[in-house]
Tab-separated table of C-alpha atoms and ligand atoms in Angstrom:
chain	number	residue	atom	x	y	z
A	1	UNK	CA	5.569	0.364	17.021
A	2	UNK	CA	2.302	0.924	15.960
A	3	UNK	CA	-1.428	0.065	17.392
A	4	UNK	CA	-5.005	-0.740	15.718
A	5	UNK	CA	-5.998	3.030	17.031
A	6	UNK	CA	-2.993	4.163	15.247
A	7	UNK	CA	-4.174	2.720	11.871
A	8	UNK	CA	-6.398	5.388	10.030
A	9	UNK	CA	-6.045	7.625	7.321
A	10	UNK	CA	-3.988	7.442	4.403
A	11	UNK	CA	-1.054	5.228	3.914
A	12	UNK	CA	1.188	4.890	1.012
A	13	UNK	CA	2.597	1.953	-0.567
A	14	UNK	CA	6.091	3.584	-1.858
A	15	UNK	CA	7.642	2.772	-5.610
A	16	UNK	CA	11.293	1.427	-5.150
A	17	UNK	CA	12.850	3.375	-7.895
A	18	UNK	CA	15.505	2.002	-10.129
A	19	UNK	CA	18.006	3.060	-12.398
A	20	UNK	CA	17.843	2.083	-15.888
A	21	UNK	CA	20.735	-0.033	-15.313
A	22	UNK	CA	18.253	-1.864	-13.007
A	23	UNK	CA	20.029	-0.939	-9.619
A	24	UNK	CA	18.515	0.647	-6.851
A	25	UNK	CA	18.090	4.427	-7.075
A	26	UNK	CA	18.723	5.587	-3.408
A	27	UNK	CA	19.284	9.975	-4.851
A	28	UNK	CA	15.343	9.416	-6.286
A	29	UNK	CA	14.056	7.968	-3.514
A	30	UNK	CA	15.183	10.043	-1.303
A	31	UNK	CA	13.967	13.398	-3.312
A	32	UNK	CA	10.504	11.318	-3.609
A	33	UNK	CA	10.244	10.164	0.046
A	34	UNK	CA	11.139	13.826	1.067
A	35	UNK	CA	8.362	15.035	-1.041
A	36	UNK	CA	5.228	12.523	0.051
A	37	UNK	CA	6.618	13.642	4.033
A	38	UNK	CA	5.280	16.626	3.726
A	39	UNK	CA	1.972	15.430	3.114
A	40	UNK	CA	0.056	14.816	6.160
A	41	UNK	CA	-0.061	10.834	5.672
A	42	UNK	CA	-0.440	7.965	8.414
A	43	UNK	CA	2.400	5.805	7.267
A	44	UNK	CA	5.048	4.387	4.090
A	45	UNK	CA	4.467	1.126	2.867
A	46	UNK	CA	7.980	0.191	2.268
A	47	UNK	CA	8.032	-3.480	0.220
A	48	UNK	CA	4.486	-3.490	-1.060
A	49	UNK	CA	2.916	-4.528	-4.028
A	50	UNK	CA	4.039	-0.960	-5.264
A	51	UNK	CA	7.293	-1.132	-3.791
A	52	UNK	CA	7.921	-4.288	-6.430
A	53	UNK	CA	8.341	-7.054	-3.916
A	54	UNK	CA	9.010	-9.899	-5.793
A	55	UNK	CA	12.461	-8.223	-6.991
A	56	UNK	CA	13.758	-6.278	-4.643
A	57	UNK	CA	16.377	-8.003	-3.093
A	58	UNK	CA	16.066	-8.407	1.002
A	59	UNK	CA	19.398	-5.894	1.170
A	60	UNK	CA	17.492	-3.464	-0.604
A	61	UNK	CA	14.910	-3.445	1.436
A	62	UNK	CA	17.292	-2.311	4.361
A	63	UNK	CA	18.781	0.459	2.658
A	64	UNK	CA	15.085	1.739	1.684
A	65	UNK	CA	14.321	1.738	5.144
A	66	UNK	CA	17.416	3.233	6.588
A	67	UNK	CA	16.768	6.031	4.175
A	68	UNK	CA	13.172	6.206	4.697
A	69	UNK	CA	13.874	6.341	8.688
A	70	UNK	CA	17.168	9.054	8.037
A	71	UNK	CA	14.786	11.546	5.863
A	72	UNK	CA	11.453	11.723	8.640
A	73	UNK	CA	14.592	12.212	11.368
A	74	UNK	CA	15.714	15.116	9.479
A	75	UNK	CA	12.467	16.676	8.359
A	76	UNK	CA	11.287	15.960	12.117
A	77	UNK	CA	8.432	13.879	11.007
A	78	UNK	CA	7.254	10.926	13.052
A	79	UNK	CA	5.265	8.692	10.264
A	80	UNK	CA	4.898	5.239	10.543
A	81	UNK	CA	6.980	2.817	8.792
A	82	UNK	CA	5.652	0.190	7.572
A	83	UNK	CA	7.721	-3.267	5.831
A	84	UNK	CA	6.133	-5.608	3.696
A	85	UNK	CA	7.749	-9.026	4.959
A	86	UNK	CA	4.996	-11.503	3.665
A	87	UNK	CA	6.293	-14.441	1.651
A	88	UNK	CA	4.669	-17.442	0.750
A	89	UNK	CA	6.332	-19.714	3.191
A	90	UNK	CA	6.162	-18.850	6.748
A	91	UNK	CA	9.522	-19.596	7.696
A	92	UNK	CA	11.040	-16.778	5.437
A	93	UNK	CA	8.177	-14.508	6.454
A	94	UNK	CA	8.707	-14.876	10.425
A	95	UNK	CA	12.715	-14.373	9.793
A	96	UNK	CA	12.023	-11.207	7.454
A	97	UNK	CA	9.787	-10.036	9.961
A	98	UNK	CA	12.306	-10.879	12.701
A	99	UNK	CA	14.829	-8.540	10.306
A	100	UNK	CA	12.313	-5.834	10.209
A	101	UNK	CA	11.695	-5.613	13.678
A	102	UNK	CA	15.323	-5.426	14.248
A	103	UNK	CA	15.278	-2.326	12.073
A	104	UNK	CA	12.840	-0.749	13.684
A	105	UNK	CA	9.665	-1.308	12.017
A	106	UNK	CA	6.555	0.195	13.503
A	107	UNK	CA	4.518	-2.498	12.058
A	108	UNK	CA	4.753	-5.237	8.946
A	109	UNK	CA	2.542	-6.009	6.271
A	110	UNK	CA	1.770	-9.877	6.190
A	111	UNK	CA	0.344	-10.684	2.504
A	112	UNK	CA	-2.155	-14.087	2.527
A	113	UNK	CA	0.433	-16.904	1.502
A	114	UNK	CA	-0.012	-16.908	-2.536
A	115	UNK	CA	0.632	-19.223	-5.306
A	116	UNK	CA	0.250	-22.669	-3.072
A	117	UNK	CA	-3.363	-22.150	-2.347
A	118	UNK	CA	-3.025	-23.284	1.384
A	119	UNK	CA	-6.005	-24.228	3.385
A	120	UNK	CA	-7.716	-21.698	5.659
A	121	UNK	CA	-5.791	-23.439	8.919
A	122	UNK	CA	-2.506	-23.364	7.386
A	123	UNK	CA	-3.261	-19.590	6.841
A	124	UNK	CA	-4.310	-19.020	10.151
A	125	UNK	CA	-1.465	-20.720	11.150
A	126	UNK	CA	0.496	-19.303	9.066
A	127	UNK	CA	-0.636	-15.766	10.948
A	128	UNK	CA	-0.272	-17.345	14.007
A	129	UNK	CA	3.576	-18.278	13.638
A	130	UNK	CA	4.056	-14.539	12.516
A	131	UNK	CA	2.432	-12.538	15.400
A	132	UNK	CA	5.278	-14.530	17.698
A	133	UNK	CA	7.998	-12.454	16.523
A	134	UNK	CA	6.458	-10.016	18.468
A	135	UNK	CA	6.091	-6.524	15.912
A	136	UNK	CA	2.551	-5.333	14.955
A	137	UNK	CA	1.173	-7.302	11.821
A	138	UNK	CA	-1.393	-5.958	9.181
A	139	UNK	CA	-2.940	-9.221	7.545
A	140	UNK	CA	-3.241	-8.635	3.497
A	141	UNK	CA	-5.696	-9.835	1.842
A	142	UNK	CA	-5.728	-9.901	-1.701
A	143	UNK	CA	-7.364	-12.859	-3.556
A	144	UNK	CA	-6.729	-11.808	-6.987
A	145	UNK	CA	-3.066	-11.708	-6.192
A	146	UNK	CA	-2.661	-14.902	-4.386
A	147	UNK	CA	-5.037	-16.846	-5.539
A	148	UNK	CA	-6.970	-18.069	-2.116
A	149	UNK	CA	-9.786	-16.031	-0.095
A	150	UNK	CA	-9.973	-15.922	3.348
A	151	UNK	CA	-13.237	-17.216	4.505
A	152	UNK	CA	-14.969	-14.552	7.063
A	153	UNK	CA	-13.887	-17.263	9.750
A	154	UNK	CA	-10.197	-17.223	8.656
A	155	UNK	CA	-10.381	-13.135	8.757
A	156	UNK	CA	-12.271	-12.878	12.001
A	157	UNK	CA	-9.425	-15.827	13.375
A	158	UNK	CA	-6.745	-13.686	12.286
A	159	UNK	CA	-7.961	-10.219	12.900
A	160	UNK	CA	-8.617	-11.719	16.878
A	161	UNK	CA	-4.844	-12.738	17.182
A	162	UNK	CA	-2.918	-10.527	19.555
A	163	UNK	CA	0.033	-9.046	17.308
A	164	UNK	CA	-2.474	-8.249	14.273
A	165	UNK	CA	-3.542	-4.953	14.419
A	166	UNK	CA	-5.283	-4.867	11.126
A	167	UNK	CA	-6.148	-5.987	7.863
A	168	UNK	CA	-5.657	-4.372	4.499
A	169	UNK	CA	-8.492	-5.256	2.656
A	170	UNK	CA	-7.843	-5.460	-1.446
A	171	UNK	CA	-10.340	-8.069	-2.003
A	172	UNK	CA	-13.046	-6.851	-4.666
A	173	UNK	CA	-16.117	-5.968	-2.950
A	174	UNK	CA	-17.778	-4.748	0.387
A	175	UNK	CA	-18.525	-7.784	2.089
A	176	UNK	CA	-15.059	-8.473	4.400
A	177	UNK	CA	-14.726	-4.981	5.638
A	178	UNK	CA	-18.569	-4.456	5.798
A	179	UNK	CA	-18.787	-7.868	8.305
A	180	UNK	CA	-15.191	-6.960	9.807
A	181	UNK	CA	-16.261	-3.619	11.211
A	182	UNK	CA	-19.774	-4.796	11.600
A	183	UNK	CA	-18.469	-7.051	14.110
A	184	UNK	CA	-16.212	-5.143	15.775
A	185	UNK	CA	-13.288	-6.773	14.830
A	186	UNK	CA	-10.460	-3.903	14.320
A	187	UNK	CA	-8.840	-2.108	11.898
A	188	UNK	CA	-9.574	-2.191	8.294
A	189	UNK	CA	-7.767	-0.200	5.711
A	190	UNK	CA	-8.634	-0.191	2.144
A	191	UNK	CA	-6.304	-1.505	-0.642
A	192	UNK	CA	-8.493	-1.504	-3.589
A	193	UNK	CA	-8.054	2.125	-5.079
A	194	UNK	CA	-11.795	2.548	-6.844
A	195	UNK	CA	-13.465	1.299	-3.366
A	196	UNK	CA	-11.947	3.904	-1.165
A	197	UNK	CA	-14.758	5.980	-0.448
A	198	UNK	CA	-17.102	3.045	-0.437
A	199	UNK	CA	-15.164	0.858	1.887
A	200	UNK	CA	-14.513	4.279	4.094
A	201	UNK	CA	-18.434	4.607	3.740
A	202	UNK	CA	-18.881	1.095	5.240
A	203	UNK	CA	-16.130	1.415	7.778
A	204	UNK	CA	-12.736	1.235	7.129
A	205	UNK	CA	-10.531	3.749	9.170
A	206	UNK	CA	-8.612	4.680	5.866
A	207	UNK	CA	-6.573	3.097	2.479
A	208	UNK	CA	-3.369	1.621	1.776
A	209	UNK	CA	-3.328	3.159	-1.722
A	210	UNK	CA	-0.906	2.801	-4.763
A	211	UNK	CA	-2.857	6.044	-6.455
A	212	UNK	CA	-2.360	8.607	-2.757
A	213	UNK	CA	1.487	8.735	-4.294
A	214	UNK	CA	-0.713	11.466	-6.609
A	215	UNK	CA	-2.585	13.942	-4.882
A	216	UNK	CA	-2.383	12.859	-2.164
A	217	UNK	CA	-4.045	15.413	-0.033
A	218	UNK	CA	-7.312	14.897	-1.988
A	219	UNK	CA	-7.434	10.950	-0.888
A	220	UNK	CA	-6.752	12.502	2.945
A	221	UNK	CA	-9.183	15.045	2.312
A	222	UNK	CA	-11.536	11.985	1.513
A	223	UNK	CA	-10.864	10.415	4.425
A	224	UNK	CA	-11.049	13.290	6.731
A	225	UNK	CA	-14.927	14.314	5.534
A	226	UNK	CA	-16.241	10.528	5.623
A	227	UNK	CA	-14.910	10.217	8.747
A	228	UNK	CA	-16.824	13.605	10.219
A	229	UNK	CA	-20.141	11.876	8.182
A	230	UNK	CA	-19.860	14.253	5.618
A	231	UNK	CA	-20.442	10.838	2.809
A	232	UNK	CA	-21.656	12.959	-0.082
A	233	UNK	CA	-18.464	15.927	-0.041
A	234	UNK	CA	-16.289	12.813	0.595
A	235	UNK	CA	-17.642	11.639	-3.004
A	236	UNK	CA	-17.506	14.399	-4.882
A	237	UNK	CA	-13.835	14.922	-3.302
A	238	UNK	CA	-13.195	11.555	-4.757
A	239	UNK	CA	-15.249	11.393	-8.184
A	240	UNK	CA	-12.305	14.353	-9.526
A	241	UNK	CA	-9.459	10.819	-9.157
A	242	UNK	CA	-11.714	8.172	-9.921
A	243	UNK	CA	-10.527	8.560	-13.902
A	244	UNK	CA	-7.338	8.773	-12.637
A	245	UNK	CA	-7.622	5.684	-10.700
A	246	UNK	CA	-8.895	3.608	-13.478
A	247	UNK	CA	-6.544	4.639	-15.616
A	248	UNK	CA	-3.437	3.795	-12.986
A	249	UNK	CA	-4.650	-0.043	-12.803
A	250	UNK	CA	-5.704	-0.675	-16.527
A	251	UNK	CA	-1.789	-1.824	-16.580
A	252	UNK	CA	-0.115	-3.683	-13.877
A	253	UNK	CA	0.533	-1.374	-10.528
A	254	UNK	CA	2.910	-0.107	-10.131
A	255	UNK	CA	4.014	0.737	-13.922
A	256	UNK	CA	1.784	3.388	-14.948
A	257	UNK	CA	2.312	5.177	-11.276
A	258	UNK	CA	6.119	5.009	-12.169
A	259	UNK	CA	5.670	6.702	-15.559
A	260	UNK	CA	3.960	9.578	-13.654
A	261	UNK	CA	6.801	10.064	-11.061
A	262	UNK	CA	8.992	9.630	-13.620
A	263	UNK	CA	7.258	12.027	-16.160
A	264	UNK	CA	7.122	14.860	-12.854
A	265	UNK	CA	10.096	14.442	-12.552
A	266	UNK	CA	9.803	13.198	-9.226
A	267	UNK	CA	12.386	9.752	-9.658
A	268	UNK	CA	14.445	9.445	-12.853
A	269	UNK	CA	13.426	6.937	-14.510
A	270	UNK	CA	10.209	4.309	-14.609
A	271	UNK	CA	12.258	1.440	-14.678
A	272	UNK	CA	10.734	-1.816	-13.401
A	273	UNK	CA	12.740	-5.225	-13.229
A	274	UNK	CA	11.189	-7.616	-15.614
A	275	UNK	CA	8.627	-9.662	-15.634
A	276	UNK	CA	7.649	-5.572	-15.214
A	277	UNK	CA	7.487	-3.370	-17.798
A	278	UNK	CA	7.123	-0.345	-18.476
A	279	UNK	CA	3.268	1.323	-19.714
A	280	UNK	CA	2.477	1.367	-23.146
A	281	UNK	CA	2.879	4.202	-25.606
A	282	UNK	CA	-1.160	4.849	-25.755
A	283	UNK	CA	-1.716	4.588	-21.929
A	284	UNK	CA	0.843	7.411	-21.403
A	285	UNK	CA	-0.409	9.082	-24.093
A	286	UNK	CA	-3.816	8.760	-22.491
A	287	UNK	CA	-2.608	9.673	-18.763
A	288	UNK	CA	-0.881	12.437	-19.868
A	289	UNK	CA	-4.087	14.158	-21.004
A	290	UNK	CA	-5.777	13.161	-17.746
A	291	UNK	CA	-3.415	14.647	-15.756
A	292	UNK	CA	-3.243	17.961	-17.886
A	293	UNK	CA	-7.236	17.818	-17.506
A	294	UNK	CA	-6.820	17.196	-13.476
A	295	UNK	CA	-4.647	19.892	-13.364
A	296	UNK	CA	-6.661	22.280	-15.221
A	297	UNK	CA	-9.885	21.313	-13.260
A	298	UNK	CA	-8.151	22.010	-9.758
A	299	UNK	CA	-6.285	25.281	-10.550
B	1	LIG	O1	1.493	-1.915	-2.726
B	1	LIG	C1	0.395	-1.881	-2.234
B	1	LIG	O2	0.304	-1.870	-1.001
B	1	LIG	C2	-0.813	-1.860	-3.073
B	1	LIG	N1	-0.969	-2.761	-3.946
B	1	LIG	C3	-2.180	-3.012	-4.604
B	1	LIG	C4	-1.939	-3.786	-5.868
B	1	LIG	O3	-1.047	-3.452	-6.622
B	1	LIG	O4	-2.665	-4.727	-6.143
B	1	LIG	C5	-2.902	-1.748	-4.875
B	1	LIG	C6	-3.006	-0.869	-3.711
B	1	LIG	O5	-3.275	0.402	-4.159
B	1	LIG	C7	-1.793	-0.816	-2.860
């Protein structure tokens, strides 16, 4: 298990491959797990937004985390690993976090209860009834997602909870993890791709990023010359995937970072289970050039 010192740096939110049959594709994941290992990355995000949540069954979920925990033990790698178990109704959440404990999770990520638009005590609550289980939580905070924002009270509340360790901030703007740090009040990791180096700039300790599944080492490098002051070389560092960034959200995460690993090669197909789908013809057409441009610009 992890603690707030140990939560800096770059984290990545993993894709759950599929085959186009729609079943899980353990032989991908495995190649694409192996591959992001070697990278020198501060945890896996297994069950994120990225990892396609709201479809992968519970069972899946173990078997992505069995293989995640198999392939560090073999390449001798001792990453965090990290479970999304954050429902919107607390008594599912605390049991999947119960379930994720049990498999050995070094921490789980706690999304803000969507879709019922709770008030700010049942969310605390909420929290609260988590943190018992007893394995590290990273509060998730996400507004456009689930369709309530934590007041700076309710963040404050739930960052001061023994058990939390952190928040991942993807709310759109500077103001929680500017007042969060500000105040002291731990760990805040950005999940809002395009504010990376500004969030970094106004105090997060690293990202929780859908886009670090593509070079990676230039979002650690990021992170690594922000953190030794060095703001300006951490922007340039960061303007060369900003395009790249944009172009990864203009269609609903985690489709067009699919169609990449898929088009590398990387995982064989870009599946998603529907209400997903797959990018549209002109966005790959448009991120293949990107890429090809990227390419050419770093070699
Ligand atoms: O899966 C995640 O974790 C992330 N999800 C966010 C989203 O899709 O809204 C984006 C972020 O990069 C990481």
């Amino acid at each position: 298990m992890i603690g707030r010192d140990e939560l800096h740096g770059v984290l990545v939110p993993v894709v759950t491959p599929f085959l186009p049959s729609g079943e899980l594709d353990l032989a991908s994941y495995t190649r694409y797990v192996e591959k992001l290992a070697e990278h020198h990355i501060n945890g896996l995000i297994i069950n994120g937004t990225t990892g396609e949540a709201p479809t992968v069954r519970w069972d899946e979920v173990v078997q992505l985390t069995r293989a995640t925990q198999q392939i560090l033990k073999e390449k001798h790698r001792s990453i965090p690993v990290i479970i999304g178990t954050g429902t919107n109704d607390t008594l599912t959440t605390i049991q999947r976090t119960e379930q994720a404990a049990a498999l050995g999770a070094d921490a789980v990520l706690v999304v803000v209860p969507y879709y019922s638009k709770p008030s700010q005590e049942g969310i605390i609550e909420h929290f609260r009834r988590v943190t018992e289980v007893g394995v590290p939580v990273i509060a998730y905070e996400i507004p456009a997602r689930t369709g309530v924002r934590l007041t700076m009270h309710t963040a404050k509340t739930i960052m001061e909870m023994e058990g939390v360790i952190g928040m991942k901030d993807s709310s759109d703007g500077l103001e929680l993890v500017t007042e969060l740090t500000r105040q002291d009040a731990g760990a805040v990791l950005c999940g809002d791709d395009l504010y990376y180096h500004a969030k970094l700039s106004q105090g997060a300790s690293g990202g929780i990023l859908a886009s670090a599944n593509l070079y990676t080492d230039i979002f650690i490098e990021v992170h690594d010359l922000v953190q030794k002051g060095r703001v300006m070389e951490g922007k340039r560092s960061f303007d060369r995937v900003v395009p790249l960034i944009r172009k990864l959200f203009q269609e609903p995460n985690p489709a067009p970072i699919k169609w990449v690993l898929a088009n590398q090669g990387v995982i064989a197909s870009d599946h998603l289970r529907l209400p997903m789908t797959r990018i549209s013809q002109p966005l790959q057409k448009e991120l293949a050039q990107l890429l090809t441009g990227i390419e050419a610009a770093l070699n």
